mmCIF file of C-alpha atoms in Angstrom:
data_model
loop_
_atom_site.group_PDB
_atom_site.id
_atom_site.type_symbol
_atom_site.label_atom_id
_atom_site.label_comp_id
_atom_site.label_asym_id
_atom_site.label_seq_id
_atom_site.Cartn_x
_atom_site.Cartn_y
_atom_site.Cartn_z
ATOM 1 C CA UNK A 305 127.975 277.517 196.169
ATOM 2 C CA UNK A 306 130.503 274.691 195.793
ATOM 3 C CA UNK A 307 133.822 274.726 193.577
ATOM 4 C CA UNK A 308 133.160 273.995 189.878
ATOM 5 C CA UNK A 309 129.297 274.855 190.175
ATOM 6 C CA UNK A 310 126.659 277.335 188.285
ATOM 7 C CA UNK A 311 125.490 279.921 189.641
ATOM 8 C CA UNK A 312 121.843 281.012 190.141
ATOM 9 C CA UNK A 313 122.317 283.448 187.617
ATOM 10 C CA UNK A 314 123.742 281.205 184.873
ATOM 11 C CA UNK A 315 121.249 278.669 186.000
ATOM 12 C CA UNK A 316 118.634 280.946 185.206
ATOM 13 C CA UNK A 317 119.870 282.367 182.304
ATOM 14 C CA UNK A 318 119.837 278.615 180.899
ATOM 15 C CA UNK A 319 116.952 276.343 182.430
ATOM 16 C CA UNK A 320 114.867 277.148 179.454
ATOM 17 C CA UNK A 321 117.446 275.116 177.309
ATOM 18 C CA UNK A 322 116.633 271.396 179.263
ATOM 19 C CA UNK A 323 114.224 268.927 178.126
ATOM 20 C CA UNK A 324 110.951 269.156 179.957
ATOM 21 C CA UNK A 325 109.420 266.070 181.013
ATOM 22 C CA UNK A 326 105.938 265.798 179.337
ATOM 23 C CA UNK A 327 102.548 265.789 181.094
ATOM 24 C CA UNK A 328 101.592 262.090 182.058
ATOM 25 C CA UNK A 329 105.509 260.343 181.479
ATOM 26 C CA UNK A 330 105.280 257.147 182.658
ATOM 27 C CA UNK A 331 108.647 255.875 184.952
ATOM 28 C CA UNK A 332 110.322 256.966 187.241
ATOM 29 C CA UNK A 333 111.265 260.789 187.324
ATOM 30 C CA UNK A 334 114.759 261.513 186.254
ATOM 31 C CA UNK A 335 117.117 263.887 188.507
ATOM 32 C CA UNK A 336 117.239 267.546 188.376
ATOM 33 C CA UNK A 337 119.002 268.692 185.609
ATOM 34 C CA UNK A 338 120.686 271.450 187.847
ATOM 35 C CA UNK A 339 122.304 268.399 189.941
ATOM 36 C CA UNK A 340 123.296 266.698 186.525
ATOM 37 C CA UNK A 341 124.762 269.373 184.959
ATOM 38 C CA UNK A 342 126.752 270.195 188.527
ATOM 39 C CA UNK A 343 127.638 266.920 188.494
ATOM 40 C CA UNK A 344 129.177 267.016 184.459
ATOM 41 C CA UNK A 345 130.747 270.367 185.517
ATOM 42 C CA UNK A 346 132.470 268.805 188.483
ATOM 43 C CA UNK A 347 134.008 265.857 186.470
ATOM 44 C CA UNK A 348 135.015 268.124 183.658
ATOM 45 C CA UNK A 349 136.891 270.866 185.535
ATOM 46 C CA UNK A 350 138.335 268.254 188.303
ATOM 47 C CA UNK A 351 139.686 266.191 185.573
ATOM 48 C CA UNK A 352 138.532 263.212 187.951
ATOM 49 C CA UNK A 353 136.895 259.875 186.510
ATOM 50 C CA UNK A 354 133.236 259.502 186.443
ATOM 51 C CA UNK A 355 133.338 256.519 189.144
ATOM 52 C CA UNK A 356 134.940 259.616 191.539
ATOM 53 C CA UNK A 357 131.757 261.850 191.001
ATOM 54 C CA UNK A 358 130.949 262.890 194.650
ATOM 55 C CA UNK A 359 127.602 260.734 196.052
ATOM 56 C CA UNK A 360 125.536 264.805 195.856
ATOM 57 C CA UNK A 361 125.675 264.299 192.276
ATOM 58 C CA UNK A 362 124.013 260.877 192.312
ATOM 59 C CA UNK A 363 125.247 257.592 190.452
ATOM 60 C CA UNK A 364 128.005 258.316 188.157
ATOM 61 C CA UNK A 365 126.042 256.534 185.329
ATOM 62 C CA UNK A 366 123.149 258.673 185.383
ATOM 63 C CA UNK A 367 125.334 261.885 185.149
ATOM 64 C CA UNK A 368 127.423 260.206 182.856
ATOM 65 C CA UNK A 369 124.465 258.996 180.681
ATOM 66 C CA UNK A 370 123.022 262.325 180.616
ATOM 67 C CA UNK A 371 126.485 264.060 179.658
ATOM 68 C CA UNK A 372 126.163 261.673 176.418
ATOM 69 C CA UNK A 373 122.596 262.393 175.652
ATOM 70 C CA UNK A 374 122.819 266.277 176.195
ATOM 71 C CA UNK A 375 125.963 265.759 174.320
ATOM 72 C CA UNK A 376 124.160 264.234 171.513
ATOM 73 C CA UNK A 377 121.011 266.245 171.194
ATOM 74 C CA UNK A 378 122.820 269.726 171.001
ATOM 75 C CA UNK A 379 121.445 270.428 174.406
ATOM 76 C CA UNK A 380 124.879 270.757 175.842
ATOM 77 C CA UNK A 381 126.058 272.843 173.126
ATOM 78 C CA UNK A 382 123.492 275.185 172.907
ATOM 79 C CA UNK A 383 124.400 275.483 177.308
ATOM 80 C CA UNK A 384 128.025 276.530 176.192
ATOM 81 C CA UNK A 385 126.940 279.012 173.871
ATOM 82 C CA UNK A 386 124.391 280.481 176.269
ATOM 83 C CA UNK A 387 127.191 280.827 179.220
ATOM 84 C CA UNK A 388 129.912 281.795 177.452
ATOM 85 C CA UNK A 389 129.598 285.774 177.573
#
């Protein structure tokens, strides 16, 4: 496991929380929210700039995009309340 990442255990503990994709979505899937959240983690801990998210995480606007929708629809919220023990 890399610096500023979840752990299988935390990831398990919270996977239930994401937004599932429904059955027959048209588009092109969207990026595993594991990676995304990494990716938010990384940028919030490293005090970095989104444009400095490491290329694993995928573009900085996608991780960045799904920081502000999370951020919006509670999902991100209810992740801090389910990791902080």
């Amino acid at each position: 496991m890399r610096r500023y990442e979840i752990t299988d255990e935390q990831w398990a503990a919270i996977a239930h929380l994401f937004p599932v994709r429904p059955a027959g979505a048209r588009g092109r899937p969207s990026r595993d929210h594991r990676t995304m959240l990494n990716g938010i983690l990384w940028v919030l801990f490293s005090g970095a700039a989104w444009r400095d998210i490491p290329a694993r995480f995928g573009s900085w606007q996608t991780v960045y995009d799904r920081f502000r929708r999370w951020s919006k629809d509670g999902t991100f919220d209810a992740v801090l309340d389910e990791l902080q023990w």
